[in-house]
CSV table of C-alpha atoms in Angstrom, one decimal:
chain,number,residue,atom,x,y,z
A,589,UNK,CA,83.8,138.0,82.7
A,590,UNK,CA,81.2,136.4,80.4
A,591,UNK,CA,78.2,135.0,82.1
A,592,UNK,CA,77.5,132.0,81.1
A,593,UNK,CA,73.8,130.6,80.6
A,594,UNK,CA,72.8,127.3,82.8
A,595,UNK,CA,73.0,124.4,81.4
A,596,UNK,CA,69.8,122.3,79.8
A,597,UNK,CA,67.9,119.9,81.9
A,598,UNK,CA,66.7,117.5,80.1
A,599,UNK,CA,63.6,115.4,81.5
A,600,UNK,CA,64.9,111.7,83.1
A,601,UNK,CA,60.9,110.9,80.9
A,602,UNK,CA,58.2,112.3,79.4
A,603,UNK,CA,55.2,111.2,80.8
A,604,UNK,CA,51.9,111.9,78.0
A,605,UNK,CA,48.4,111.6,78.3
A,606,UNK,CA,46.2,110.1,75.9
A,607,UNK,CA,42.7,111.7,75.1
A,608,UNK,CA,42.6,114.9,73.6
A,609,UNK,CA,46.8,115.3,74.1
A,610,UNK,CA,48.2,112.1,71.9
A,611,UNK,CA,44.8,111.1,69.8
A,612,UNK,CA,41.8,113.8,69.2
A,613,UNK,CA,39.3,111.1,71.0
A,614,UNK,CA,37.3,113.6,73.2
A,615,UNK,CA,34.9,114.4,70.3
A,616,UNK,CA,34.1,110.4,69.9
A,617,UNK,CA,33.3,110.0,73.8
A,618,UNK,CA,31.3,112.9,73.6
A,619,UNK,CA,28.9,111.2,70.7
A,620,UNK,CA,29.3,108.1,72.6
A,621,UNK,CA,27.5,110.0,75.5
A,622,UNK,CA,24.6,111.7,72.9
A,623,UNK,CA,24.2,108.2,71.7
A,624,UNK,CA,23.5,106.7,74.9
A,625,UNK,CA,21.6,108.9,76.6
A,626,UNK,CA,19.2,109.3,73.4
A,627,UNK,CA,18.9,105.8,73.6
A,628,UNK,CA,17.0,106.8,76.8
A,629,UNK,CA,15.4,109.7,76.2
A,630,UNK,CA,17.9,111.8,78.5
A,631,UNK,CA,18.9,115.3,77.7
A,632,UNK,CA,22.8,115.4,77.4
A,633,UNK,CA,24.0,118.6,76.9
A,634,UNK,CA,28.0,119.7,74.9
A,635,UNK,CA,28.6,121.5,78.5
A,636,UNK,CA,27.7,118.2,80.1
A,637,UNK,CA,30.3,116.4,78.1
A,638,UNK,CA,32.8,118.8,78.6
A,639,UNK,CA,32.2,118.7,82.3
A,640,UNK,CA,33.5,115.4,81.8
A,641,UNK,CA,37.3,116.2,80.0
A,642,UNK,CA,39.6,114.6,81.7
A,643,UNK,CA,37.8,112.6,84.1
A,644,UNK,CA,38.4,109.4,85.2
A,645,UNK,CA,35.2,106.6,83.5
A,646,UNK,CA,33.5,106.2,86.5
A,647,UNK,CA,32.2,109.6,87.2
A,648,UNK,CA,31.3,109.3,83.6
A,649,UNK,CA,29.4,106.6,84.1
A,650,UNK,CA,27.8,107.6,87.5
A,651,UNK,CA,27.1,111.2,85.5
A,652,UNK,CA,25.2,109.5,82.5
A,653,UNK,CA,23.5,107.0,85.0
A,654,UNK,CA,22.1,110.4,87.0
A,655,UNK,CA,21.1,111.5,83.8
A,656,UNK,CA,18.9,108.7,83.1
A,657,UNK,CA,20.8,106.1,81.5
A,658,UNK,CA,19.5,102.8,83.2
A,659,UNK,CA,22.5,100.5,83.2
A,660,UNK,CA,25.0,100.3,85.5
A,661,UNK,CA,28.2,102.1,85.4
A,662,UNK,CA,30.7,99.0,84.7
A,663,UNK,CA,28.2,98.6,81.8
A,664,UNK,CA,28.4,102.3,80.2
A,665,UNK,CA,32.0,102.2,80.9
A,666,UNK,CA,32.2,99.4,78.7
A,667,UNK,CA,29.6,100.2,76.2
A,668,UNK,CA,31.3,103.7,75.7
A,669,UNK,CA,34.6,102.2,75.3
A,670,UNK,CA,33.6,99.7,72.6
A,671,UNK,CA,32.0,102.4,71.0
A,672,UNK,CA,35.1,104.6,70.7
A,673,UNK,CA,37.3,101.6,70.4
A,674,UNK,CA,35.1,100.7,66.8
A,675,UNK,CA,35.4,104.5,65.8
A,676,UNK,CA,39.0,104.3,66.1
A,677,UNK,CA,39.5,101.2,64.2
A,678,UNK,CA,37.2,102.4,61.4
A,679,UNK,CA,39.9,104.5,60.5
A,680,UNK,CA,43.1,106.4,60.9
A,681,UNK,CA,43.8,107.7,64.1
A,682,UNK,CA,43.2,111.4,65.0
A,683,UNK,CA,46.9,112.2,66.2
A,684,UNK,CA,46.7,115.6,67.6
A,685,UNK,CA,49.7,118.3,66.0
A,686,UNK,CA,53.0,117.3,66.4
A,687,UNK,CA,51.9,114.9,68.9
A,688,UNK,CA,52.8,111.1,67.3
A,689,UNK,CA,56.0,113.5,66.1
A,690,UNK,CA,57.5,114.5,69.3
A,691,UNK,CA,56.8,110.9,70.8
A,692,UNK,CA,59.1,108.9,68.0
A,693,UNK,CA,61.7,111.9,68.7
A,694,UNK,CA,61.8,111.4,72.0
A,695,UNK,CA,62.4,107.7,71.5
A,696,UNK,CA,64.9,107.9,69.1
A,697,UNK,CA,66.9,110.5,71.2
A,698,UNK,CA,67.1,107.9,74.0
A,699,UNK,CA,64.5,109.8,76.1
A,700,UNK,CA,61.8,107.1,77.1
A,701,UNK,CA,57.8,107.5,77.6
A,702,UNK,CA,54.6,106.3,79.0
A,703,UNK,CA,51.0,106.9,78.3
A,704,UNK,CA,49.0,107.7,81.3
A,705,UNK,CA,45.4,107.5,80.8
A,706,UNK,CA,42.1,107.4,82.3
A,707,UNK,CA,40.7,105.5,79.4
A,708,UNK,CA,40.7,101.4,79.8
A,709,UNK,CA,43.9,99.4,78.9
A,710,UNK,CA,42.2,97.7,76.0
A,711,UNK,CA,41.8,101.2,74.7
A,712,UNK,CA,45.4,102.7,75.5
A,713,UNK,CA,46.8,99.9,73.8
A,714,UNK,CA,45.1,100.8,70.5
A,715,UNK,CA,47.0,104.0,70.2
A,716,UNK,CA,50.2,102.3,72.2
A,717,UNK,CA,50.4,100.0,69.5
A,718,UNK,CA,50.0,102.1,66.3
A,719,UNK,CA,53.1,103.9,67.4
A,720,UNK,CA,55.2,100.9,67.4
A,721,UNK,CA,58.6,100.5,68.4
A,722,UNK,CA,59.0,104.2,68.5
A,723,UNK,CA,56.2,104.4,70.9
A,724,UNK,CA,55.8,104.1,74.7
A,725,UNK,CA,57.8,101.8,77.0
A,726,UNK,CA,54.7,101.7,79.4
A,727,UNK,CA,51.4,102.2,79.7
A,728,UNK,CA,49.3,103.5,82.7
A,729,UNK,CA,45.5,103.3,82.0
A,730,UNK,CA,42.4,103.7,84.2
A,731,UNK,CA,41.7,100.1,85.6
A,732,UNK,CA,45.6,100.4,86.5
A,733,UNK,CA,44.8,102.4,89.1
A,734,UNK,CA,42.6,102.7,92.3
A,735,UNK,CA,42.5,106.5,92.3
A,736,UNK,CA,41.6,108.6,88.8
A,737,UNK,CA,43.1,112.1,87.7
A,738,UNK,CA,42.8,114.4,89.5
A,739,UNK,CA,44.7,112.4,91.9
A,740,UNK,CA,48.7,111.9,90.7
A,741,UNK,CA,48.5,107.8,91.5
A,742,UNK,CA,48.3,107.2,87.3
A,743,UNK,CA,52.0,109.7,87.2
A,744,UNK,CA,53.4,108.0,90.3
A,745,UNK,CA,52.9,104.9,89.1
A,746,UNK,CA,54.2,105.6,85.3
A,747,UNK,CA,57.2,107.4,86.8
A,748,UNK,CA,57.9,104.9,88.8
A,749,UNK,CA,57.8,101.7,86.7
A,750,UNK,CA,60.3,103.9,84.3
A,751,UNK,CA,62.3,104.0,87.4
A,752,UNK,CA,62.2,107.8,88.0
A,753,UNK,CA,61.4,110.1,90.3
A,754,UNK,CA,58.1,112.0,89.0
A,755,UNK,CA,59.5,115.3,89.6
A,756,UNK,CA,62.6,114.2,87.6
A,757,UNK,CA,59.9,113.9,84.6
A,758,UNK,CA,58.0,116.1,82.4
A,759,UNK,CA,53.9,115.4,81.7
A,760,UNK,CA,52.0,116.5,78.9
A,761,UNK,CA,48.4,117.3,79.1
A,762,UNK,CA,45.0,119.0,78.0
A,763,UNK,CA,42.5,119.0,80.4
A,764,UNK,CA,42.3,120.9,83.8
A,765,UNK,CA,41.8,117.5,85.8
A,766,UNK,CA,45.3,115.5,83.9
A,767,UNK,CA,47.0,119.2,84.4
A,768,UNK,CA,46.1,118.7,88.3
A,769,UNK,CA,47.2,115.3,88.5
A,770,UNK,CA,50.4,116.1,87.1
A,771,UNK,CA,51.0,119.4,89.2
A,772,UNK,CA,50.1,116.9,91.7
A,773,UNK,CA,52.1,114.3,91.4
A,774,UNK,CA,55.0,116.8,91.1
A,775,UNK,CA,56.0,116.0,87.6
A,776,UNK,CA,57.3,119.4,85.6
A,777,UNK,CA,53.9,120.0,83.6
A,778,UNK,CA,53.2,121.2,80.2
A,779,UNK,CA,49.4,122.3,79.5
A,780,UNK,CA,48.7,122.3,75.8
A,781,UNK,CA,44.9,123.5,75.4
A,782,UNK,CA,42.9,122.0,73.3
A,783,UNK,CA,39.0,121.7,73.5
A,784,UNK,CA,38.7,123.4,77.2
A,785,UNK,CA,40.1,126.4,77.7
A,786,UNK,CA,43.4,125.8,80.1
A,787,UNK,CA,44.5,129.6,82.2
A,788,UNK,CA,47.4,129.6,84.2
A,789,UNK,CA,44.9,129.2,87.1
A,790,UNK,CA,44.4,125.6,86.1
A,791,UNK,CA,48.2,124.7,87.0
A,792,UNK,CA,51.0,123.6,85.3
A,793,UNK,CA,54.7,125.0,84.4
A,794,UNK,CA,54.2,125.5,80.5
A,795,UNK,CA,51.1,126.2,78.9
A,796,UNK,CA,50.6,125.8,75.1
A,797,UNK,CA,48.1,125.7,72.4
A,798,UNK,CA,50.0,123.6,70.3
A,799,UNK,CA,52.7,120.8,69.9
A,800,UNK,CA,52.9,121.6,66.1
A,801,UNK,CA,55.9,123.3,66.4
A,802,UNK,CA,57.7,121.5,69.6
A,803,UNK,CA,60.5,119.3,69.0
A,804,UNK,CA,62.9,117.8,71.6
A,805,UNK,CA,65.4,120.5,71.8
A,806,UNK,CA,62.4,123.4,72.2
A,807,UNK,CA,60.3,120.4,75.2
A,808,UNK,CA,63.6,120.6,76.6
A,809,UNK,CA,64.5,124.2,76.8
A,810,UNK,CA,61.0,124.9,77.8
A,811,UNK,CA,61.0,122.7,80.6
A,812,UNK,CA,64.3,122.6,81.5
A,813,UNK,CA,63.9,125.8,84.4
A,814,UNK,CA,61.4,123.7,86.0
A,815,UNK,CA,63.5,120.6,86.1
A,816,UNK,CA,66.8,122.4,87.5
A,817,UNK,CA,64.4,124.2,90.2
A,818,UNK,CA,62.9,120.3,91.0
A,819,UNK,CA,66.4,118.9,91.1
A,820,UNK,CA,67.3,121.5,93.1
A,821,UNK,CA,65.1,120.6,95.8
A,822,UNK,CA,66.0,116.9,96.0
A,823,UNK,CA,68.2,115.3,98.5
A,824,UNK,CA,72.0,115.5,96.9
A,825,UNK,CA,70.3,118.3,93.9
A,826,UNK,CA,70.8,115.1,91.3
A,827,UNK,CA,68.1,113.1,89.4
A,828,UNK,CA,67.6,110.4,91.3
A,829,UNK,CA,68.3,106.6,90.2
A,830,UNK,CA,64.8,105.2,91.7
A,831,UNK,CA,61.4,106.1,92.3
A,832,UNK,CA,59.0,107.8,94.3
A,833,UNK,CA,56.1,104.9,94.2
A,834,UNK,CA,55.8,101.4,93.3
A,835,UNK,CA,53.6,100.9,89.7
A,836,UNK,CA,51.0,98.5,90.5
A,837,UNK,CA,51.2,95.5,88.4
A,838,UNK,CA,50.5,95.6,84.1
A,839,UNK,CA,52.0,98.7,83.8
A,840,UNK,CA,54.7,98.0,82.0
A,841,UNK,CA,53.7,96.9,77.9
């Protein structure tokens, strides 16, 4: 008899983050940090800023403040934001390879997504809305949430307001701390590095260096061993209809 291969699990969502995975930002909020702490006459070093990748604003804030930036952290929060906010709309946006591609495919092949970021929603919504129609049915953003990445409350909630479970889902990322909070959260995970280096140690089910050459059918047959082994697990082995955790409010765009 001819064995026959198992068939493709496709994810219920795809579940991205923004910074450094969607739009190449990182670089901007690391000037934004130069910037201000020079404005201060603090020493603010690259390893300093990439200590940062993937954090949630706060410990940005309280690191910069340590640092010798006299404001409060609400205000460098803000500050930092307005100032990658302007840089943005000076210009194009810096979509990352493939990126903007594989998030209209998705759309168009009836598979829907949300943006799960650490960034502020007044920032998210810049990139949310460049994409359009084609772009993501919700939007999950720092101030959505009481606990930052590395914790999985951002995925739980983004998963949830789609109406999935968040193993059901697949999450894209490019920093250690988004790669833990999706491991965490137990979405099927897919490290793509980009400026840190990611290892296998970090986490994650897939691990890239580039979306350039990922379209839908190639997300899904990468992630689709993951996903049967998740749906496996589940009470009844099916996707399920609801969700693992209620999405606080403003979630949804």
């Amino acid at each position: 008899m001819t064995a026959h291969p198992p068939a493709l699990v496709p994810p219920a969502a795809v579940l991205w983050d923004m910074d450094g995975t969607i739009i190449d930002t990182e670089p901007i909020w690391q000037r934004s940090q130069v910037e201000l702490t020079a404005r201060y006459g603090a020493e603010w070093t690259h390893a300093d800023g990439l200590s940062l990748v993937g954090s949630g604003l706060e410990r940005s804030g309280e690191l910069l403040r340590d640092k010798g930036v006299d404001m409060e952290v609400e205000e460098i929060i803000q500050w930092m934001t307005a100032y990658v906010m302007e840089h943005l709309r000076a210009g194009e946006l810096p979509w990352r390879p493939g990126a903007k591609e594989l998030v209209e495919e998705l759309h168009d092949r009836g598979i829907p997504t949300a943006l799960v970021t650490m960034s502020r929603r007044k920032m998210a919504l810049v990139a949310a809305e460049a994409l359009g129609a084609r772009g993501f049915r919700v939007v999950v953003a720092g101030d959505d949430v009481e606990r930052p990445k590395p914790h999985p409350d951002a995925y739980l909630a983004a998963a949830a307001a789609l109406g999935f479970d968040a193993t059901a889902c697949v999450a894209i990322e490019d920093s250690a701390t988004g790669v833990a909070s999706a491991v965490a959260s137990g979405a099927v995970t897919v490290a793509v590095e980009h400026i840190v280096p990611l290892s296998e140690i970090a986490g994650g089910d897939v691990h890239l260096t580039t979306l350039a050459d990922v379209d839908v059918d190639r997300l899904v047959e990468l992630t689709s061993p993951a996903l049967a082994a998740r749906a496996a697990r589940r009470p009844g082995g099916t996707v399920p209809d609801g969700a693992s955790a209620s999405a606080p409010e403003g979630v949804a765009r």
